[in-house]
Amino acid sequence: MRDSASEDFVERFKKAYEEEHDGVELRFTIQEWTGIGKKVTEAIEGPGGPDVIEVGNTQVAQYADTEKVFDLTLESVRDLGSEDWLPGLAEPGNISGAQYGIPWYAANRIVIYNKDLFRDAGIDKPPATRDQWLADTEKLNKNGSQGIYLAGQDWYTLAGFIWDEGGELAVDKGGEWTGALDSPAAQRGMAFYKELQSLGSGPKNADEQNPPQADVFAKGDVAQLIAAPSAVAAVLKADPGLKDKLGYFPIPGKKAGQPCAVFTGGSDLIIPENAPSAAPPSTSSRRWPARSGRPNSPAPWATCPTRRASPPSSPARRPPPPWPGAPRAAGPPNSPQWANVEADNPIKPYMTAVLQGGDPLKAARKASEAITETLAE
């Protein structure tokens, strides 16, 4: 997929793999994320698909439900070192105990901040706790600057706050999924989101793409932004002059040294049953899922390694850097219908309703009912 691996990495991967597998030629076709669901479905249900497909980690359950992708449980244990995978990356690809998706790439959301605005506000170091973060953000939210730009419908960030409180977006009760935004823990997560969002001018009725939050941050009057590390490239494209003015820190949790739980954005690799090879690859090489973080990431600890430690054969060829927050990374409910929830996402209008002064519990119950109904389809 576009931007999930650098050209340099792909070339090194291709060269190393072909050297190990005589007679094999790797060909990559780069796809855009927009509209990819339909393309993948057509590929796995057609007469002959690709050998391997990269898919969003929230989409694996949907494709596994078609019964047209390989169960890679044996290969994951025997050949791919699944015992070393981070749980937050392995679980989205595991459906009812069977591993259909192999972790490929993931990045935690972080806080990107403007060093100049922090200095002007008298803040000499990033906050270590949630309370300190709120206090610092309030200091930053004055003199024409926004303490933070947080769009009202950034449900990925909200999910982290809910998990940090011990809540869930939905829970599995004996095989039946039920929306859980109305639980006390989820309500506390939304309350914190509302408090933080008020310390800036982010729209209450739009998500992080409308307008693109990186473009807003690049104007120079926003102190902080919550985003994946890939947003840095977009910020610098809009204003290269910010290159030496950006800093990064993990989203603070309630206690120092324990970052907030975060929604892991990333991708898995799946093999369609109609692949030309007609069988999953059997190889002793552990190169396949070895995306071990990008050395050139502005915040390398936020671009998660797929493993707890890089294997000697990893193309990265060095241990991963520190990655605070990775052990607390998580994904959405592992239901085949979750993609349908995201398609007509009831969490977004719920957030807007609360931010605009609506009854939090009433709005949460309405959204939870919508989630329950969609997951039951």
mmCIF file of C-alpha atoms in Angstrom:
data_model
loop_
_atom_site.group_PDB
_atom_site.id
_atom_site.type_symbol
_atom_site.label_atom_id
_atom_site.label_comp_id
_atom_site.label_asym_id
_atom_site.label_seq_id
_atom_site.Cartn_x
_atom_site.Cartn_y
_atom_site.Cartn_z
ATOM 1 C CA MET A 1 0.000 0.000 0.000
ATOM 2 C CA ARG A 2 1.047 3.565 -0.609
ATOM 3 C CA ASP A 3 3.547 4.804 2.015
ATOM 4 C CA SER A 4 3.545 1.652 4.172
ATOM 5 C CA ALA A 5 7.126 0.897 3.085
ATOM 6 C CA SER A 6 9.818 3.132 1.680
ATOM 7 C CA GLU A 7 11.218 2.481 -1.788
ATOM 8 C CA ASP A 8 14.581 1.742 -0.197
ATOM 9 C CA PHE A 9 13.091 -0.918 2.072
ATOM 10 C CA VAL A 10 11.185 -2.558 -0.784
ATOM 11 C CA GLU A 11 14.335 -2.761 -2.901
ATOM 12 C CA ARG A 12 16.390 -4.237 -0.044
ATOM 13 C CA PHE A 13 13.617 -6.699 0.735
ATOM 14 C CA LYS A 14 13.320 -7.739 -2.921
ATOM 15 C CA LYS A 15 17.053 -8.234 -3.321
ATOM 16 C CA ALA A 16 17.450 -10.233 -0.105
ATOM 17 C CA TYR A 17 14.419 -12.437 -0.778
ATOM 18 C CA GLU A 18 15.384 -13.247 -4.352
ATOM 19 C CA GLU A 19 18.915 -14.109 -3.248
ATOM 20 C CA GLU A 20 17.512 -16.615 -0.765
ATOM 21 C CA HIS A 21 14.956 -18.088 -3.189
ATOM 22 C CA ASP A 22 16.572 -19.068 -6.447
ATOM 23 C CA GLY A 23 14.306 -18.585 -9.458
ATOM 24 C CA VAL A 24 11.790 -16.396 -7.637
ATOM 25 C CA GLU A 25 11.112 -12.877 -8.907
ATOM 26 C CA LEU A 26 9.165 -10.483 -6.725
ATOM 27 C CA ARG A 27 6.864 -7.904 -8.296
ATOM 28 C CA PHE A 28 5.080 -5.239 -6.266
ATOM 29 C CA THR A 29 1.990 -3.282 -7.288
ATOM 30 C CA ILE A 30 1.394 -0.197 -5.168
ATOM 31 C CA GLN A 31 -2.239 0.531 -4.330
ATOM 32 C CA GLU A 32 -4.007 3.544 -2.808
ATOM 33 C CA TRP A 33 -6.003 3.122 0.394
ATOM 34 C CA THR A 34 -9.044 4.875 -1.012
ATOM 35 C CA GLY A 35 -11.407 2.260 -2.408
ATOM 36 C CA ILE A 36 -9.061 -0.617 -1.607
ATOM 37 C CA GLY A 37 -11.739 -2.743 0.090
ATOM 38 C CA LYS A 38 -13.608 -3.355 -3.148
ATOM 39 C CA LYS A 39 -10.384 -4.129 -5.021
ATOM 40 C CA VAL A 40 -9.237 -6.686 -2.446
ATOM 41 C CA THR A 41 -12.641 -8.373 -2.358
ATOM 42 C CA GLU A 42 -12.670 -8.665 -6.151
ATOM 43 C CA ALA A 43 -9.100 -10.017 -6.122
ATOM 44 C CA ILE A 44 -9.740 -12.777 -3.576
ATOM 45 C CA GLU A 45 -13.061 -13.794 -5.108
ATOM 46 C CA GLY A 46 -11.876 -13.692 -8.733
ATOM 47 C CA PRO A 47 -10.202 -16.385 -10.851
ATOM 48 C CA GLY A 48 -6.662 -15.562 -9.824
ATOM 49 C CA GLY A 49 -5.410 -13.073 -7.253
ATOM 50 C CA PRO A 50 -1.961 -11.868 -6.185
ATOM 51 C CA ASP A 51 0.278 -14.193 -4.183
ATOM 52 C CA VAL A 52 0.244 -11.834 -1.195
ATOM 53 C CA ILE A 53 -1.939 -8.817 -0.411
ATOM 54 C CA GLU A 54 -1.308 -6.085 2.138
ATOM 55 C CA VAL A 55 -4.551 -5.074 3.862
ATOM 56 C CA GLY A 56 -5.499 -2.783 6.716
ATOM 57 C CA ASN A 57 -5.251 -4.501 10.084
ATOM 58 C CA THR A 58 -8.889 -3.609 10.796
ATOM 59 C CA GLN A 59 -9.976 -5.387 7.601
ATOM 60 C CA VAL A 60 -8.548 -8.877 8.100
ATOM 61 C CA ALA A 61 -11.673 -10.244 9.786
ATOM 62 C CA GLN A 62 -13.788 -9.059 6.872
ATOM 63 C CA TYR A 63 -11.663 -10.917 4.323
ATOM 64 C CA ALA A 64 -11.293 -14.018 6.490
ATOM 65 C CA ASP A 65 -15.080 -14.174 6.692
ATOM 66 C CA THR A 66 -15.206 -14.794 2.922
ATOM 67 C CA GLU A 67 -13.405 -18.124 3.528
ATOM 68 C CA LYS A 68 -11.219 -17.312 0.534
ATOM 69 C CA VAL A 69 -7.939 -16.538 2.292
ATOM 70 C CA PHE A 70 -5.473 -19.031 3.738
ATOM 71 C CA ASP A 71 -5.333 -19.921 7.411
ATOM 72 C CA LEU A 72 -1.662 -19.220 8.182
ATOM 73 C CA THR A 73 -1.620 -20.503 11.752
ATOM 74 C CA LEU A 74 0.900 -23.266 11.025
ATOM 75 C CA GLU A 75 3.182 -21.004 9.011
ATOM 76 C CA SER A 76 3.005 -18.252 11.632
ATOM 77 C CA VAL A 77 4.305 -20.631 14.305
ATOM 78 C CA ARG A 78 6.675 -22.775 12.241
ATOM 79 C CA ASP A 79 8.222 -20.203 9.924
ATOM 80 C CA LEU A 80 7.361 -16.668 10.958
ATOM 81 C CA GLY A 81 8.089 -16.501 14.684
ATOM 82 C CA SER A 82 4.607 -15.629 15.914
ATOM 83 C CA GLU A 83 5.698 -16.184 19.506
ATOM 84 C CA ASP A 84 7.662 -12.930 19.235
ATOM 85 C CA TRP A 85 4.921 -10.796 17.707
ATOM 86 C CA LEU A 86 3.503 -7.932 19.721
ATOM 87 C CA PRO A 87 -0.036 -8.855 20.823
ATOM 88 C CA GLY A 88 -1.425 -5.513 19.668
ATOM 89 C CA LEU A 89 -0.323 -6.330 16.113
ATOM 90 C CA ALA A 90 -0.995 -10.076 16.040
ATOM 91 C CA GLU A 91 -4.540 -10.008 17.417
ATOM 92 C CA PRO A 92 -6.262 -8.148 14.537
ATOM 93 C CA GLY A 93 -5.096 -10.911 12.180
ATOM 94 C CA ASN A 94 -6.280 -13.713 14.452
ATOM 95 C CA ILE A 95 -9.887 -14.732 13.907
ATOM 96 C CA SER A 96 -11.406 -17.325 16.262
ATOM 97 C CA GLY A 97 -7.963 -18.695 17.067
ATOM 98 C CA ALA A 98 -6.756 -18.915 13.446
ATOM 99 C CA GLN A 99 -4.076 -16.576 12.100
ATOM 100 C CA TYR A 100 -5.161 -15.182 8.729
ATOM 101 C CA GLY A 101 -3.155 -11.947 8.799
ATOM 102 C CA ILE A 102 0.598 -11.617 9.326
ATOM 103 C CA PRO A 103 1.690 -8.306 10.926
ATOM 104 C CA TRP A 104 3.546 -6.169 8.412
ATOM 105 C CA TYR A 105 3.570 -2.557 9.521
ATOM 106 C CA ALA A 106 2.149 -0.504 12.362
ATOM 107 C CA ALA A 107 2.584 2.929 13.866
ATOM 108 C CA ASN A 108 1.354 4.340 17.128
ATOM 109 C CA ARG A 109 -0.179 7.759 17.361
ATOM 110 C CA ILE A 110 2.044 10.297 19.050
ATOM 111 C CA VAL A 111 1.992 13.972 19.943
ATOM 112 C CA ILE A 112 3.826 16.183 17.466
ATOM 113 C CA TYR A 113 4.597 19.595 18.935
ATOM 114 C CA ASN A 114 5.994 22.975 17.950
ATOM 115 C CA LYS A 115 9.154 23.613 19.974
ATOM 116 C CA ASP A 116 8.970 27.380 19.504
ATOM 117 C CA LEU A 117 5.465 27.612 20.943
ATOM 118 C CA PHE A 118 6.439 25.394 23.887
ATOM 119 C CA ARG A 119 9.444 27.616 24.601
ATOM 120 C CA ASP A 120 7.385 30.799 24.338
ATOM 121 C CA ALA A 121 4.936 29.369 26.893
ATOM 122 C CA GLY A 122 7.772 28.566 29.296
ATOM 123 C CA ILE A 123 7.454 24.800 28.878
ATOM 124 C CA ASP A 124 10.894 23.207 28.757
ATOM 125 C CA LYS A 125 9.973 19.518 28.503
ATOM 126 C CA PRO A 126 7.088 17.349 27.307
ATOM 127 C CA PRO A 127 4.448 16.365 29.883
ATOM 128 C CA ALA A 128 4.754 12.969 31.542
ATOM 129 C CA THR A 129 1.193 12.629 32.822
ATOM 130 C CA ARG A 130 -2.306 13.389 31.573
ATOM 131 C CA ASP A 131 -2.846 16.098 34.229
ATOM 132 C CA GLN A 132 0.386 17.851 33.292
ATOM 133 C CA TRP A 133 -0.552 17.590 29.619
ATOM 134 C CA LEU A 134 -3.828 19.398 30.235
ATOM 135 C CA ALA A 135 -2.086 22.091 32.290
ATOM 136 C CA ASP A 136 0.563 22.649 29.611
ATOM 137 C CA THR A 137 -2.005 22.680 26.813
ATOM 138 C CA GLU A 138 -3.988 25.339 28.647
ATOM 139 C CA LYS A 139 -0.843 27.497 28.842
ATOM 140 C CA LEU A 140 -0.288 27.020 25.129
ATOM 141 C CA ASN A 141 -3.873 27.914 24.207
ATOM 142 C CA LYS A 142 -3.515 31.684 24.223
ATOM 143 C CA ASN A 143 -2.010 34.675 22.412
ATOM 144 C CA GLY A 144 -3.492 33.610 19.102
ATOM 145 C CA SER A 145 -2.187 30.038 19.252
ATOM 146 C CA GLN A 146 -4.097 26.787 19.682
ATOM 147 C CA GLY A 147 -2.976 24.583 22.549
ATOM 148 C CA ILE A 148 -3.812 21.555 20.418
ATOM 149 C CA TYR A 149 -5.597 20.884 17.163
ATOM 150 C CA LEU A 150 -7.964 17.999 17.802
ATOM 151 C CA ALA A 151 -10.805 17.443 15.364
ATOM 152 C CA GLY A 152 -14.109 16.564 16.982
ATOM 153 C CA GLN A 153 -14.497 13.231 15.198
ATOM 154 C CA ASP A 154 -11.013 11.752 15.587
ATOM 155 C CA TRP A 155 -12.357 8.441 16.879
ATOM 156 C CA TYR A 156 -8.938 6.758 16.667
ATOM 157 C CA THR A 157 -7.652 9.065 19.392
ATOM 158 C CA LEU A 158 -10.851 8.650 21.409
ATOM 159 C CA ALA A 159 -10.435 4.868 21.288
ATOM 160 C CA GLY A 160 -7.066 5.200 23.037
ATOM 161 C CA PHE A 161 -8.558 7.316 25.812
ATOM 162 C CA ILE A 162 -11.385 4.795 26.261
ATOM 163 C CA TRP A 163 -8.957 1.868 26.459
ATOM 164 C CA ASP A 164 -6.797 3.811 28.915
ATOM 165 C CA GLU A 165 -9.832 4.040 31.194
ATOM 166 C CA GLY A 166 -10.437 0.295 30.906
ATOM 167 C CA GLY A 167 -13.315 0.574 28.450
ATOM 168 C CA GLU A 168 -14.015 -0.842 24.992
ATOM 169 C CA LEU A 169 -15.707 0.264 21.781
ATOM 170 C CA ALA A 170 -17.641 -3.028 21.771
ATOM 171 C CA VAL A 171 -17.507 -6.261 23.758
ATOM 172 C CA ASP A 172 -17.971 -9.872 22.710
ATOM 173 C CA LYS A 173 -20.604 -11.572 24.852
ATOM 174 C CA GLY A 174 -20.699 -15.250 24.004
ATOM 175 C CA GLY A 175 -20.141 -14.664 20.307
ATOM 176 C CA GLU A 176 -22.415 -11.625 20.080
ATOM 177 C CA TRP A 177 -20.870 -8.186 19.850
ATOM 178 C CA THR A 178 -22.421 -5.310 21.784
ATOM 179 C CA GLY A 179 -21.540 -1.606 21.543
ATOM 180 C CA ALA A 180 -19.994 -0.367 24.779
ATOM 181 C CA LEU A 181 -19.624 3.406 24.464
ATOM 182 C CA ASP A 182 -22.146 3.853 27.278
ATOM 183 C CA SER A 183 -20.021 2.057 29.882
ATOM 184 C CA PRO A 184 -18.653 4.220 32.737
ATOM 185 C CA ALA A 185 -15.076 3.683 31.520
ATOM 186 C CA ALA A 186 -15.897 4.716 27.950
ATOM 187 C CA GLN A 187 -17.751 7.752 29.270
ATOM 188 C CA ARG A 188 -14.646 8.821 31.204
ATOM 189 C CA GLY A 189 -12.589 8.503 28.030
ATOM 190 C CA MET A 190 -15.007 10.734 26.128
ATOM 191 C CA ALA A 191 -15.046 13.276 28.967
ATOM 192 C CA PHE A 192 -11.258 13.580 28.782
ATOM 193 C CA TYR A 193 -11.432 13.927 24.999
ATOM 194 C CA LYS A 194 -13.911 16.797 25.382
ATOM 195 C CA GLU A 195 -11.703 18.578 27.915
ATOM 196 C CA LEU A 196 -8.625 18.276 25.707
ATOM 197 C CA GLN A 197 -10.460 19.216 22.508
ATOM 198 C CA SER A 198 -11.696 22.432 24.111
ATOM 199 C CA LEU A 199 -8.099 23.708 24.359
ATOM 200 C CA GLY A 200 -7.950 24.438 20.645
ATOM 201 C CA SER A 201 -10.131 25.400 17.724
ATOM 202 C CA GLY A 202 -10.594 22.049 16.029
ATOM 203 C CA PRO A 203 -14.015 21.601 14.386
ATOM 204 C CA LYS A 204 -16.504 19.669 16.495
ATOM 205 C CA ASN A 205 -18.325 18.198 13.494
ATOM 206 C CA ALA A 206 -15.450 16.947 11.316
ATOM 207 C CA ASP A 207 -12.647 14.403 11.462
ATOM 208 C CA GLU A 208 -8.877 14.789 11.148
ATOM 209 C CA GLN A 209 -9.044 14.708 7.343
ATOM 210 C CA ASN A 210 -11.449 17.632 6.977
ATOM 211 C CA PRO A 211 -9.456 19.778 6.742
ATOM 212 C CA PRO A 212 -6.219 17.738 6.708
ATOM 213 C CA GLN A 213 -4.841 18.286 10.191
ATOM 214 C CA ALA A 214 -1.222 18.302 9.025
ATOM 215 C CA ASP A 215 -1.971 21.362 6.877
ATOM 216 C CA VAL A 216 -3.551 23.127 9.846
ATOM 217 C CA PHE A 217 -0.560 22.374 12.055
ATOM 218 C CA ALA A 218 1.863 23.565 9.363
ATOM 219 C CA LYS A 219 0.490 27.113 9.615
ATOM 220 C CA GLY A 220 2.627 27.502 12.732
ATOM 221 C CA ASP A 221 0.005 28.629 15.248
ATOM 222 C CA VAL A 222 -0.880 25.161 16.575
ATOM 223 C CA ALA A 223 1.194 23.862 19.481
ATOM 224 C CA GLN A 224 0.304 20.158 19.301
ATOM 225 C CA LEU A 225 -1.157 17.520 17.041
ATOM 226 C CA ILE A 226 -2.036 13.865 17.690
ATOM 227 C CA ALA A 227 -1.140 11.772 14.651
ATOM 228 C CA ALA A 228 0.882 8.870 13.319
ATOM 229 C CA PRO A 229 4.540 9.680 12.503
ATOM 230 C CA SER A 230 3.696 9.722 8.799
ATOM 231 C CA ALA A 231 1.978 13.085 9.388
ATOM 232 C CA VAL A 232 5.385 14.691 9.803
ATOM 233 C CA ALA A 233 6.107 14.336 6.092
ATOM 234 C CA ALA A 234 2.830 16.079 5.274
ATOM 235 C CA VAL A 235 3.615 18.897 7.714
ATOM 236 C CA LEU A 236 7.063 19.459 6.223
ATOM 237 C CA LYS A 237 5.701 19.307 2.698
ATOM 238 C CA ALA A 238 3.380 22.172 3.600
ATOM 239 C CA ASP A 239 6.141 24.113 5.373
ATOM 240 C CA PRO A 240 9.741 22.804 5.122
ATOM 241 C CA GLY A 241 10.778 25.578 7.495
ATOM 242 C CA LEU A 242 9.340 23.644 10.428
ATOM 243 C CA LYS A 243 11.925 20.855 10.097
ATOM 244 C CA ASP A 244 13.990 21.870 13.154
ATOM 245 C CA LYS A 245 11.004 23.100 15.149
ATOM 246 C CA LEU A 246 9.181 19.801 15.605
ATOM 247 C CA GLY A 247 9.335 17.610 18.695
ATOM 248 C CA TYR A 248 7.596 14.351 19.600
ATOM 249 C CA PHE A 249 6.397 12.559 22.714
ATOM 250 C CA PRO A 250 4.113 9.602 23.532
ATOM 251 C CA ILE A 251 0.521 10.445 24.381
ATOM 252 C CA PRO A 252 0.660 10.782 28.178
ATOM 253 C CA GLY A 253 -1.207 8.401 30.426
ATOM 254 C CA LYS A 254 -2.492 8.868 33.950
ATOM 255 C CA LYS A 255 0.833 7.897 35.506
ATOM 256 C CA ALA A 256 4.356 8.947 34.601
ATOM 257 C CA GLY A 257 6.198 6.255 32.682
ATOM 258 C CA GLN A 258 2.964 4.675 31.470
ATOM 259 C CA PRO A 259 1.905 6.226 28.146
ATOM 260 C CA CYS A 260 -1.719 6.220 27.115
ATOM 261 C CA ALA A 261 -3.140 3.262 25.240
ATOM 262 C CA VAL A 262 -3.239 3.982 21.513
ATOM 263 C CA PHE A 263 -5.034 2.798 18.412
ATOM 264 C CA THR A 264 -2.447 1.054 16.265
ATOM 265 C CA GLY A 265 -2.787 1.930 12.625
ATOM 266 C CA GLY A 266 -1.159 -0.615 10.381
ATOM 267 C CA SER A 267 -1.441 -3.467 7.966
ATOM 268 C CA ASP A 268 -1.279 -7.243 7.684
ATOM 269 C CA LEU A 269 -0.353 -9.586 4.861
ATOM 270 C CA ILE A 270 -2.902 -12.147 3.669
ATOM 271 C CA ILE A 271 -2.723 -14.889 1.025
ATOM 272 C CA PRO A 272 -5.804 -15.482 -1.131
ATOM 273 C CA GLU A 273 -6.685 -19.099 -1.880
ATOM 274 C CA ASN A 274 -6.743 -18.234 -5.585
ATOM 275 C CA ALA A 275 -3.095 -17.121 -5.507
ATOM 276 C CA PRO A 276 -1.071 -18.495 -8.454
ATOM 277 C CA SER A 277 1.081 -20.570 -6.098
ATOM 278 C CA ALA A 278 -2.121 -22.322 -4.904
ATOM 279 C CA ALA A 279 -0.624 -22.836 -1.445
ATOM 280 C CA PRO A 280 0.796 -20.675 1.336
ATOM 281 C CA PRO A 281 4.572 -20.269 1.157
ATOM 282 C CA SER A 282 6.634 -22.553 3.343
ATOM 283 C CA THR A 283 9.941 -20.972 4.150
ATOM 284 C CA SER A 284 12.432 -20.960 6.970
ATOM 285 C CA SER A 285 13.159 -17.310 6.272
ATOM 286 C CA ARG A 286 11.724 -14.853 8.745
ATOM 287 C CA ARG A 287 12.010 -11.933 6.371
ATOM 288 C CA TRP A 288 8.366 -11.801 5.426
ATOM 289 C CA PRO A 289 6.912 -10.038 8.484
ATOM 290 C CA ALA A 290 10.113 -8.312 9.512
ATOM 291 C CA ARG A 291 9.181 -4.634 9.276
ATOM 292 C CA SER A 292 11.124 -3.625 12.369
ATOM 293 C CA GLY A 293 10.578 0.116 12.364
ATOM 294 C CA ARG A 294 11.960 2.760 10.104
ATOM 295 C CA PRO A 295 15.415 4.082 10.944
ATOM 296 C CA ASN A 296 14.446 7.410 9.331
ATOM 297 C CA SER A 297 11.220 7.850 11.308
ATOM 298 C CA PRO A 298 11.155 11.209 13.159
ATOM 299 C CA ALA A 299 9.924 9.311 16.223
ATOM 300 C CA PRO A 300 11.243 5.765 15.624
ATOM 301 C CA TRP A 301 9.734 4.415 18.827
ATOM 302 C CA ALA A 302 6.285 5.182 17.410
ATOM 303 C CA THR A 303 6.767 3.132 14.269
ATOM 304 C CA CYS A 304 6.280 -0.220 15.950
ATOM 305 C CA PRO A 305 8.424 -3.253 15.369
ATOM 306 C CA THR A 306 6.250 -6.245 14.578
ATOM 307 C CA ARG A 307 8.363 -8.266 16.991
ATOM 308 C CA ARG A 308 9.585 -7.865 20.529
ATOM 309 C CA ALA A 309 13.100 -8.098 19.067
ATOM 310 C CA SER A 310 14.412 -8.116 15.525
ATOM 311 C CA PRO A 311 15.573 -11.521 14.261
ATOM 312 C CA PRO A 312 19.141 -11.676 12.919
ATOM 313 C CA SER A 313 17.840 -11.968 9.346
ATOM 314 C CA SER A 314 15.723 -8.819 9.559
ATOM 315 C CA PRO A 315 16.355 -6.386 6.707
ATOM 316 C CA ALA A 316 16.575 -3.686 9.382
ATOM 317 C CA ARG A 317 19.775 -5.433 10.567
ATOM 318 C CA ARG A 318 19.718 -3.778 13.954
ATOM 319 C CA PRO A 319 17.651 -3.948 17.144
ATOM 320 C CA PRO A 320 14.549 -1.783 17.239
ATOM 321 C CA PRO A 321 14.771 1.496 19.146
ATOM 322 C CA PRO A 322 12.705 2.099 22.277
ATOM 323 C CA TRP A 323 8.976 2.135 21.529
ATOM 324 C CA PRO A 324 7.024 3.343 24.560
ATOM 325 C CA GLY A 325 3.331 2.730 24.101
ATOM 326 C CA ALA A 326 3.700 -0.255 21.759
ATOM 327 C CA PRO A 327 2.836 -2.860 24.424
ATOM 328 C CA ARG A 328 -0.386 -0.897 25.078
ATOM 329 C CA ALA A 329 -1.265 -0.583 21.414
ATOM 330 C CA ALA A 330 -4.598 -2.054 20.395
ATOM 331 C CA GLY A 331 -7.046 -2.369 17.543
ATOM 332 C CA PRO A 332 -10.818 -2.300 17.065
ATOM 333 C CA PRO A 333 -13.225 -5.173 17.828
ATOM 334 C CA ASN A 334 -12.121 -8.228 15.867
ATOM 335 C CA SER A 335 -15.412 -8.747 14.058
ATOM 336 C CA PRO A 336 -15.909 -9.371 10.321
ATOM 337 C CA GLN A 337 -18.497 -6.602 10.400
ATOM 338 C CA TRP A 338 -16.285 -3.931 11.949
ATOM 339 C CA ALA A 339 -15.405 -2.569 8.503
ATOM 340 C CA ASN A 340 -19.131 -1.848 8.078
ATOM 341 C CA VAL A 341 -19.107 0.077 11.360
ATOM 342 C CA GLU A 342 -16.262 2.230 10.072
ATOM 343 C CA ALA A 343 -18.008 2.749 6.720
ATOM 344 C CA ASP A 344 -20.962 4.522 8.357
ATOM 345 C CA ASN A 345 -19.278 5.297 11.628
ATOM 346 C CA PRO A 346 -21.765 6.067 14.447
ATOM 347 C CA ILE A 347 -18.892 6.999 16.764
ATOM 348 C CA LYS A 348 -18.313 10.246 14.865
ATOM 349 C CA PRO A 349 -21.769 11.802 15.312
ATOM 350 C CA TYR A 350 -21.718 10.596 18.928
ATOM 351 C CA MET A 351 -18.543 12.581 19.537
ATOM 352 C CA THR A 352 -19.975 15.661 17.858
ATOM 353 C CA ALA A 353 -23.147 15.443 19.921
ATOM 354 C CA VAL A 354 -21.166 15.377 23.173
ATOM 355 C CA LEU A 355 -18.802 18.159 22.129
ATOM 356 C CA GLN A 356 -21.760 20.351 21.190
ATOM 357 C CA GLY A 357 -23.305 19.971 24.631
ATOM 358 C CA GLY A 358 -25.557 16.951 24.185
ATOM 359 C CA ASP A 359 -26.264 14.388 26.901
ATOM 360 C CA PRO A 360 -23.151 12.122 26.871
ATOM 361 C CA LEU A 361 -24.907 8.988 28.100
ATOM 362 C CA LYS A 362 -27.899 9.367 25.790
ATOM 363 C CA ALA A 363 -25.645 9.931 22.770
ATOM 364 C CA ALA A 364 -23.425 6.998 23.773
ATOM 365 C CA ARG A 365 -26.376 4.639 24.058
ATOM 366 C CA LYS A 366 -27.598 5.643 20.603
ATOM 367 C CA ALA A 367 -24.155 5.026 19.084
ATOM 368 C CA SER A 368 -23.752 1.753 20.964
ATOM 369 C CA GLU A 369 -27.075 0.493 19.656
ATOM 370 C CA ALA A 370 -25.979 1.325 16.107
ATOM 371 C CA ILE A 371 -22.707 -0.544 16.605
ATOM 372 C CA THR A 372 -24.530 -3.560 18.037
ATOM 373 C CA GLU A 373 -26.945 -3.624 15.112
ATOM 374 C CA THR A 374 -24.176 -3.418 12.502
ATOM 375 C CA LEU A 375 -22.012 -6.072 14.164
ATOM 376 C CA ALA A 376 -24.999 -8.431 14.217
ATOM 377 C CA GLU A 377 -25.489 -8.307 10.437
#
